[in-house]
Amino acid sequence: MYKAKAYAAKSETSPLAATTIPRREPTEQDVQIEILYCGICHSDLHQVRNEWKEVMPTVYPCVPGHEIVGRVTKVGAGVTKFQPGDLAAVGCMVDSDGTCPECKAGLEQFCANMTLTYNFPDKHLGGVTYGGYSDSIVVDERFVLKVPGNLDLAGTAPLLCAGITTYSPMRHWGVTKGKKVGVVGLGGLGHMAVKFAHALGAHTVVFTTSPGKKEDALRLGADEVVISRNADEMKKHVGSFDFILDAVSAEHDINAYLQLLRRDGNLTMVGAPEKPLPVSVFGLIFGRRSLSGSPIGGIAETQEMLDFCGQHNLTADVEVIPIQKVNEAYERLLKSDVKYRFSIDMASLKAE
């Protein structure tokens, strides 16, 4: 065991502050990584403030962060895929049982015994796992990913959550050239969805309530931008979409988007509104449309996504901040005051 520098919250009302945490020495299958950048996900804020206490109560001290990019510093004797000096990444998971049908299908994100990167029982040291707001992390080789060398590392970090969360359903529902794809909401998730849909060759339409986002949506790769409050604009697209990705976490009228799907079209939710959304079943029955949800992807698919990003030179649009500004970043996140993700330069932790 060794001590690592980190930023942690001591309670649901206390700010994140410098501390030290225990990390295990690498075992035979482990990879030790010096963390260079860590993205800030909205779920970090929810977890730190114990806003998911009914489902996933926070154990303090809490060290968030599951969008991790760094450099390998040490490997266990049994590690075959990595060596010191390699660029590596870690996402939302750090372990699973490896034996259940989900794991055998490469869908570790659905494993009942999955271990999340932070605030989950730590089978090695006891207590809970600690995330990427730290100078280093030790992870089983099976859950470490290779980072293409041509990608900007600060912009790569959010790919480990925002990237795979939008890429996975597009691959599952067959987004390819010739398909018409809608993206609802242009935020941290939505902006990556636009980039992926465009790179996959789809005709990409962004739905937003903010006319001021039109120019940015087109810059990111959208072919069209629809102001969703404009009923006439919405009517033009009725029954025409193969796939719609909904990245909005606020209350909104989902039926307005179901009507835009063609026969056998699908709408997938990746945003998670706090209250249940009313769904018109007739909107699904007529047209054999489907409504689904999707979390992150499995490890193999996450690697595929990173490789795809390497081929197309895709990264998230980020604002890089020092760790000392993380609490300010959380407040700005609540106001959607970032284009489009924060990425923490972990070199700033050395100053603590």
CSV table of C-alpha atoms in Angstrom, one decimal:
chain,number,residue,atom,x,y,z
A,1,MET,CA,0.0,0.0,0.0
A,2,TYR,CA,1.1,3.6,-0.7
A,3,LYS,CA,-0.3,7.0,-0.2
A,4,ALA,CA,-1.6,9.1,-3.2
A,5,LYS,CA,-2.5,12.7,-3.3
A,6,ALA,CA,-6.1,13.4,-4.1
A,7,TYR,CA,-9.1,15.8,-3.7
A,8,ALA,CA,-11.9,14.5,-1.6
A,9,ALA,CA,-15.2,15.6,-0.1
A,10,LYS,CA,-15.6,14.8,3.6
A,11,SER,CA,-19.3,15.3,3.7
A,12,GLU,CA,-22.2,16.1,1.4
A,13,THR,CA,-21.9,19.8,2.3
A,14,SER,CA,-18.1,20.2,2.4
A,15,PRO,CA,-16.1,21.4,-0.6
A,16,LEU,CA,-13.6,19.1,-2.3
A,17,ALA,CA,-10.2,19.6,-0.7
A,18,ALA,CA,-6.6,18.2,-0.8
A,19,THR,CA,-6.0,15.0,1.1
A,20,THR,CA,-4.1,11.7,0.8
A,21,ILE,CA,-5.6,8.3,0.2
A,22,PRO,CA,-4.4,4.7,0.2
A,23,ARG,CA,-3.7,2.9,-3.0
A,24,ARG,CA,-2.7,-0.8,-3.3
A,25,GLU,CA,0.6,-1.8,-4.7
A,26,PRO,CA,0.2,-3.4,-8.1
A,27,THR,CA,-0.7,-7.2,-7.9
A,28,GLU,CA,0.2,-9.6,-10.7
A,29,GLN,CA,-2.6,-8.4,-13.0
A,30,ASP,CA,-2.5,-4.7,-12.1
A,31,VAL,CA,-1.5,-1.6,-13.9
A,32,GLN,CA,-0.4,1.5,-12.0
A,33,ILE,CA,-1.1,4.8,-13.8
A,34,GLU,CA,0.1,8.4,-13.2
A,35,ILE,CA,-3.1,10.4,-13.8
A,36,LEU,CA,-2.5,13.3,-16.3
A,37,TYR,CA,-6.1,14.4,-16.8
A,38,CYS,CA,-9.5,13.6,-15.3
A,39,GLY,CA,-12.8,14.8,-16.7
A,40,ILE,CA,-15.6,16.1,-14.6
A,41,CYS,CA,-18.9,14.3,-15.1
A,42,HIS,CA,-22.2,15.6,-13.8
A,43,SER,CA,-22.5,12.3,-11.8
A,44,ASP,CA,-19.4,13.4,-9.8
A,45,LEU,CA,-21.4,16.3,-8.5
A,46,HIS,CA,-24.5,14.2,-7.7
A,47,GLN,CA,-22.3,11.6,-5.9
A,48,VAL,CA,-20.2,14.2,-3.9
A,49,ARG,CA,-23.4,15.9,-2.7
A,50,ASN,CA,-25.1,12.5,-1.9
A,51,GLU,CA,-28.0,13.3,-4.3
A,52,TRP,CA,-28.4,9.6,-5.1
A,53,LYS,CA,-28.7,8.5,-1.5
A,54,GLU,CA,-31.8,6.4,-2.2
A,55,VAL,CA,-30.0,4.3,-4.9
A,56,MET,CA,-26.2,4.8,-4.2
A,57,PRO,CA,-25.5,6.5,-0.9
A,58,THR,CA,-22.1,8.2,-0.8
A,59,VAL,CA,-19.4,7.0,1.6
A,60,TYR,CA,-17.1,9.7,2.8
A,61,PRO,CA,-14.4,10.7,2.2
A,62,CYS,CA,-15.4,10.6,-1.5
A,63,VAL,CA,-12.8,10.9,-4.3
A,64,PRO,CA,-14.8,11.2,-7.5
A,65,GLY,CA,-13.6,10.9,-11.1
A,66,HIS,CA,-14.2,8.2,-13.8
A,67,GLU,CA,-12.8,9.9,-16.9
A,68,ILE,CA,-9.2,9.1,-16.4
A,69,VAL,CA,-6.2,9.4,-18.8
A,70,GLY,CA,-2.6,8.9,-17.8
A,71,ARG,CA,0.7,7.2,-18.3
A,72,VAL,CA,1.6,3.7,-17.0
A,73,THR,CA,4.3,3.8,-14.3
A,74,LYS,CA,4.4,0.1,-13.2
A,75,VAL,CA,2.8,-3.2,-14.2
A,76,GLY,CA,2.4,-6.5,-12.4
A,77,ALA,CA,4.3,-9.6,-13.5
A,78,GLY,CA,1.3,-11.1,-15.3
A,79,VAL,CA,0.4,-8.0,-17.3
A,80,THR,CA,0.7,-8.5,-21.1
A,81,LYS,CA,-1.0,-5.5,-22.7
A,82,PHE,CA,0.8,-2.6,-21.1
A,83,GLN,CA,4.3,-1.5,-20.1
A,84,PRO,CA,5.6,1.6,-18.3
A,85,GLY,CA,5.4,4.7,-20.5
A,86,ASP,CA,2.2,3.6,-22.3
A,87,LEU,CA,-0.7,6.0,-22.5
A,88,ALA,CA,-3.7,4.5,-20.7
A,89,ALA,CA,-7.2,5.3,-19.7
A,90,VAL,CA,-9.8,4.1,-17.1
A,91,GLY,CA,-13.5,4.7,-17.3
A,92,CYS,CA,-16.5,4.1,-15.0
A,93,MET,CA,-15.6,0.4,-14.1
A,94,VAL,CA,-12.5,-1.1,-12.5
A,95,ASP,CA,-13.7,-4.7,-12.0
A,96,SER,CA,-16.4,-7.3,-12.7
A,97,ASP,CA,-16.8,-11.0,-11.9
A,98,GLY,CA,-15.8,-12.1,-15.5
A,99,THR,CA,-17.9,-15.2,-15.3
A,100,CYS,CA,-21.5,-14.2,-15.7
A,101,PRO,CA,-23.3,-14.2,-19.1
A,102,GLU,CA,-23.0,-10.3,-19.3
A,103,CYS,CA,-19.2,-10.4,-18.8
A,104,LYS,CA,-18.8,-13.3,-21.3
A,105,ALA,CA,-20.7,-11.3,-23.8
A,106,GLY,CA,-18.3,-8.3,-23.3
A,107,LEU,CA,-21.1,-6.4,-21.6
A,108,GLU,CA,-19.4,-5.8,-18.2
A,109,GLN,CA,-21.5,-2.7,-17.7
A,110,PHE,CA,-24.4,-5.0,-16.9
A,111,CYS,CA,-22.5,-7.3,-14.5
A,112,ALA,CA,-24.3,-7.6,-11.2
A,113,ASN,CA,-20.9,-7.8,-9.5
A,114,MET,CA,-19.3,-4.9,-11.3
A,115,THR,CA,-17.1,-2.5,-9.3
A,116,LEU,CA,-17.4,1.2,-10.1
A,117,THR,CA,-14.3,3.4,-10.2
A,118,TYR,CA,-15.3,5.2,-7.0
A,119,ASN,CA,-17.7,4.9,-4.1
A,120,PHE,CA,-18.0,1.2,-4.5
A,121,PRO,CA,-16.8,-1.6,-2.1
A,122,ASP,CA,-13.0,-2.1,-2.6
A,123,LYS,CA,-12.2,-5.8,-2.3
A,124,HIS,CA,-8.5,-5.1,-2.1
A,125,LEU,CA,-8.2,-2.5,0.7
A,126,GLY,CA,-11.6,-2.5,2.2
A,127,GLY,CA,-13.7,0.7,2.4
A,128,VAL,CA,-14.6,2.1,-1.0
A,129,THR,CA,-12.9,2.7,-4.3
A,130,TYR,CA,-11.4,6.1,-4.9
A,131,GLY,CA,-11.6,7.8,-8.3
A,132,GLY,CA,-9.5,9.9,-10.6
A,133,TYR,CA,-9.2,13.2,-8.8
A,134,SER,CA,-5.9,11.9,-7.7
A,135,ASP,CA,-2.3,11.7,-8.9
A,136,SER,CA,-2.4,7.9,-9.5
A,137,ILE,CA,-4.6,4.8,-9.6
A,138,VAL,CA,-4.0,1.0,-9.7
A,139,VAL,CA,-6.4,-1.0,-11.9
A,140,ASP,CA,-6.8,-4.6,-13.1
A,141,GLU,CA,-5.4,-4.8,-16.6
A,142,ARG,CA,-8.7,-6.0,-18.0
A,143,PHE,CA,-10.2,-2.6,-17.3
A,144,VAL,CA,-7.4,-0.5,-18.6
A,145,LEU,CA,-7.7,1.0,-22.1
A,146,LYS,CA,-5.2,2.0,-24.7
A,147,VAL,CA,-5.2,5.7,-25.8
A,148,PRO,CA,-4.3,6.5,-29.5
A,149,GLY,CA,-1.2,8.6,-29.5
A,150,ASN,CA,-2.6,11.3,-31.8
A,151,LEU,CA,-5.3,12.4,-29.5
A,152,ASP,CA,-5.3,15.5,-27.2
A,153,LEU,CA,-5.2,14.0,-23.7
A,154,ALA,CA,-7.3,16.7,-22.0
A,155,GLY,CA,-10.0,16.2,-24.6
A,156,THR,CA,-9.7,12.4,-24.4
A,157,ALA,CA,-10.6,12.1,-20.7
A,158,PRO,CA,-14.3,12.8,-21.2
A,159,LEU,CA,-14.5,10.1,-23.9
A,160,LEU,CA,-14.3,7.5,-21.0
A,161,CYS,CA,-17.9,8.5,-20.0
A,162,ALA,CA,-19.5,11.1,-22.2
A,163,GLY,CA,-17.9,9.4,-25.3
A,164,ILE,CA,-18.8,5.8,-24.7
A,165,THR,CA,-22.3,6.7,-23.3
A,166,THR,CA,-23.2,8.2,-26.7
A,167,TYR,CA,-21.2,5.9,-28.9
A,168,SER,CA,-22.6,2.6,-27.5
A,169,PRO,CA,-26.3,3.1,-28.4
A,170,MET,CA,-25.4,4.4,-31.8
A,171,ARG,CA,-23.5,1.2,-32.5
A,172,HIS,CA,-26.2,-0.9,-31.0
A,173,TRP,CA,-29.0,0.6,-33.1
A,174,GLY,CA,-26.9,0.6,-36.3
A,175,VAL,CA,-26.2,4.3,-37.0
A,176,THR,CA,-24.3,4.3,-40.3
A,177,LYS,CA,-24.1,6.3,-43.6
A,178,GLY,CA,-27.6,7.0,-45.0
A,179,LYS,CA,-29.4,7.0,-41.6
A,180,LYS,CA,-31.1,10.0,-40.2
A,181,VAL,CA,-30.1,10.7,-36.6
A,182,GLY,CA,-31.4,13.2,-34.1
A,183,VAL,CA,-29.6,14.5,-31.0
A,184,VAL,CA,-31.7,16.1,-28.3
A,185,GLY,CA,-29.8,18.5,-26.2
A,186,LEU,CA,-26.3,20.0,-26.9
A,187,GLY,CA,-24.4,19.6,-23.7
A,188,GLY,CA,-21.6,17.4,-22.5
A,189,LEU,CA,-23.2,14.2,-23.9
A,190,GLY,CA,-25.0,15.8,-26.8
A,191,HIS,CA,-21.9,17.4,-28.3
A,192,MET,CA,-20.1,14.1,-28.4
A,193,ALA,CA,-23.3,12.5,-29.9
A,194,VAL,CA,-23.2,15.0,-32.8
A,195,LYS,CA,-19.5,14.3,-33.5
A,196,PHE,CA,-20.1,10.5,-33.5
A,197,ALA,CA,-23.2,10.6,-35.7
A,198,HIS,CA,-21.4,12.9,-38.2
A,199,ALA,CA,-18.3,10.7,-38.2
A,200,LEU,CA,-20.5,7.5,-38.7
A,201,GLY,CA,-21.9,9.1,-41.8
A,202,ALA,CA,-25.4,9.8,-40.7
A,203,HIS,CA,-27.5,12.9,-41.6
A,204,THR,CA,-27.4,14.6,-38.2
A,205,VAL,CA,-30.1,16.9,-36.8
A,206,VAL,CA,-29.7,18.7,-33.4
A,207,PHE,CA,-32.7,19.6,-31.4
A,208,THR,CA,-32.2,22.5,-28.9
A,209,THR,CA,-34.3,25.0,-27.1
A,210,SER,CA,-31.5,27.6,-27.4
A,211,PRO,CA,-31.3,29.4,-30.8
A,212,GLY,CA,-27.8,30.6,-29.7
A,213,LYS,CA,-26.5,27.0,-30.0
A,214,LYS,CA,-27.2,26.7,-33.7
A,215,GLU,CA,-23.8,27.9,-34.9
A,216,ASP,CA,-22.0,25.6,-32.5
A,217,ALA,CA,-24.1,22.6,-33.5
A,218,LEU,CA,-23.2,23.1,-37.1
A,219,ARG,CA,-19.5,23.5,-36.2
A,220,LEU,CA,-19.6,20.2,-34.3
A,221,GLY,CA,-21.0,18.4,-37.4
A,222,ALA,CA,-24.8,18.8,-37.5
A,223,ASP,CA,-26.4,19.0,-40.9
A,224,GLU,CA,-29.5,20.7,-39.5
A,225,VAL,CA,-30.6,22.4,-36.3
A,226,VAL,CA,-34.2,22.4,-35.1
A,227,ILE,CA,-35.5,24.8,-32.3
A,228,SER,CA,-37.7,22.3,-30.5
A,229,ARG,CA,-40.1,24.9,-29.2
A,230,ASN,CA,-41.0,25.8,-32.8
A,231,ALA,CA,-44.0,23.5,-33.7
A,232,ASP,CA,-43.7,24.1,-37.4
A,233,GLU,CA,-40.0,23.1,-37.5
A,234,MET,CA,-40.8,20.0,-35.6
A,235,LYS,CA,-43.7,19.0,-37.9
A,236,LYS,CA,-41.4,19.0,-40.9
A,237,HIS,CA,-39.6,16.0,-39.5
A,238,VAL,CA,-42.5,13.8,-38.4
A,239,GLY,CA,-42.0,10.1,-39.2
A,240,SER,CA,-38.5,10.6,-40.7
A,241,PHE,CA,-35.8,9.6,-38.1
A,242,ASP,CA,-34.1,6.2,-37.9
A,243,PHE,CA,-32.7,6.9,-34.5
A,244,ILE,CA,-32.8,9.7,-31.9
A,245,LEU,CA,-30.5,10.1,-28.9
A,246,ASP,CA,-32.0,12.0,-26.0
A,247,ALA,CA,-29.4,13.5,-23.7
A,248,VAL,CA,-31.6,15.8,-21.7
A,249,SER,CA,-31.8,15.3,-18.0
A,250,ALA,CA,-34.6,17.9,-17.3
A,251,GLU,CA,-38.3,17.3,-17.7
A,252,HIS,CA,-39.4,17.5,-21.3
A,253,ASP,CA,-42.0,16.2,-23.7
A,254,ILE,CA,-40.6,12.9,-25.0
A,255,ASN,CA,-43.7,12.2,-27.1
A,256,ALA,CA,-42.8,15.1,-29.4
A,257,TYR,CA,-39.7,13.2,-30.3
A,258,LEU,CA,-41.3,9.7,-30.6
A,259,GLN,CA,-43.6,11.2,-33.3
A,260,LEU,CA,-40.5,12.0,-35.3
A,261,LEU,CA,-39.4,8.4,-35.6
A,262,ARG,CA,-40.1,6.4,-38.8
A,263,ARG,CA,-41.4,2.9,-38.7
A,264,ASP,CA,-39.2,0.7,-36.5
A,265,GLY,CA,-37.3,3.8,-35.4
A,266,ASN,CA,-35.7,4.0,-31.9
A,267,LEU,CA,-35.3,6.7,-29.3
A,268,THR,CA,-32.7,6.0,-26.7
A,269,MET,CA,-32.4,7.9,-23.4
A,270,VAL,CA,-29.0,8.7,-22.1
A,271,GLY,CA,-30.1,11.7,-20.1
A,272,ALA,CA,-31.8,10.8,-16.8
A,273,PRO,CA,-34.7,13.1,-15.8
A,274,GLU,CA,-35.3,13.0,-12.0
A,275,LYS,CA,-39.1,12.5,-12.4
A,276,PRO,CA,-40.7,9.8,-14.7
A,277,LEU,CA,-41.6,11.1,-18.1
A,278,PRO,CA,-45.2,10.4,-19.4
A,279,VAL,CA,-45.1,8.3,-22.5
A,280,SER,CA,-47.9,7.9,-25.0
A,281,VAL,CA,-48.1,4.2,-25.8
A,282,PHE,CA,-50.0,5.0,-29.0
A,283,GLY,CA,-46.9,6.8,-30.2
A,284,LEU,CA,-45.0,3.6,-29.9
A,285,ILE,CA,-47.7,1.2,-31.3
A,286,PHE,CA,-48.3,3.2,-34.5
A,287,GLY,CA,-45.1,2.7,-36.3
A,288,ARG,CA,-43.7,-0.1,-34.1
A,289,ARG,CA,-41.4,2.5,-32.6
A,290,SER,CA,-39.3,1.7,-29.6
A,291,LEU,CA,-38.1,3.6,-26.5
A,292,SER,CA,-35.0,2.5,-24.7
A,293,GLY,CA,-32.2,3.5,-22.3
A,294,SER,CA,-28.5,2.9,-22.4
A,295,PRO,CA,-25.6,3.3,-19.9
A,296,ILE,CA,-21.9,3.1,-20.8
A,297,GLY,CA,-20.5,0.4,-23.0
A,298,GLY,CA,-18.4,-2.7,-22.2
A,299,ILE,CA,-14.6,-2.7,-22.2
A,300,ALA,CA,-14.2,-4.0,-25.8
A,301,GLU,CA,-16.6,-1.4,-27.1
A,302,THR,CA,-14.9,1.4,-25.1
A,303,GLN,CA,-11.6,0.4,-26.8
A,304,GLU,CA,-13.4,0.4,-30.1
A,305,MET,CA,-14.7,3.9,-29.4
A,306,LEU,CA,-11.2,5.2,-28.5
A,307,ASP,CA,-9.8,3.6,-31.7
A,308,PHE,CA,-12.6,5.2,-33.7
A,309,CYS,CA,-11.8,8.6,-32.1
A,310,GLY,CA,-8.1,8.0,-33.1
A,311,GLN,CA,-9.0,7.3,-36.7
A,312,HIS,CA,-11.3,10.4,-36.9
A,313,ASN,CA,-9.3,12.6,-34.6
A,314,LEU,CA,-12.3,13.1,-32.3
A,315,THR,CA,-12.1,14.4,-28.7
A,316,ALA,CA,-14.4,16.3,-26.4
A,317,ASP,CA,-14.5,20.1,-26.4
A,318,VAL,CA,-13.0,20.9,-23.0
A,319,GLU,CA,-12.1,23.7,-20.7
A,320,VAL,CA,-8.9,22.6,-18.8
A,321,ILE,CA,-8.8,23.7,-15.2
A,322,PRO,CA,-6.4,23.1,-12.2
A,323,ILE,CA,-7.7,20.9,-9.4
A,324,GLN,CA,-7.8,24.0,-7.2
A,325,LYS,CA,-10.8,25.3,-9.3
A,326,VAL,CA,-12.9,22.1,-9.0
A,327,ASN,CA,-15.4,23.5,-6.6
A,328,GLU,CA,-15.9,26.5,-8.8
A,329,ALA,CA,-16.3,24.2,-11.8
A,330,TYR,CA,-19.1,22.3,-9.9
A,331,GLU,CA,-21.0,25.5,-9.4
A,332,ARG,CA,-20.6,26.4,-13.1
A,333,LEU,CA,-21.7,22.9,-14.1
A,334,LEU,CA,-25.0,23.5,-12.3
A,335,LYS,CA,-25.5,26.6,-14.6
A,336,SER,CA,-24.4,24.7,-17.7
A,337,ASP,CA,-21.6,27.2,-17.9
A,338,VAL,CA,-19.0,25.1,-19.8
A,339,LYS,CA,-18.4,24.2,-23.4
A,340,TYR,CA,-18.7,21.3,-23.1
A,341,ARG,CA,-16.8,19.4,-20.4
A,342,PHE,CA,-14.3,20.3,-17.7
A,343,SER,CA,-11.0,18.4,-17.8
A,344,ILE,CA,-8.7,18.6,-14.7
A,345,ASP,CA,-5.0,19.0,-15.4
A,346,MET,CA,-3.8,16.7,-12.6
A,347,ALA,CA,-0.2,18.2,-12.7
A,348,SER,CA,-1.8,21.0,-10.6
A,349,LEU,CA,-2.2,18.5,-7.7
A,350,LYS,CA,1.6,18.5,-7.3
A,351,ALA,CA,1.3,22.0,-5.9
A,352,GLU,CA,-0.7,20.7,-2.9
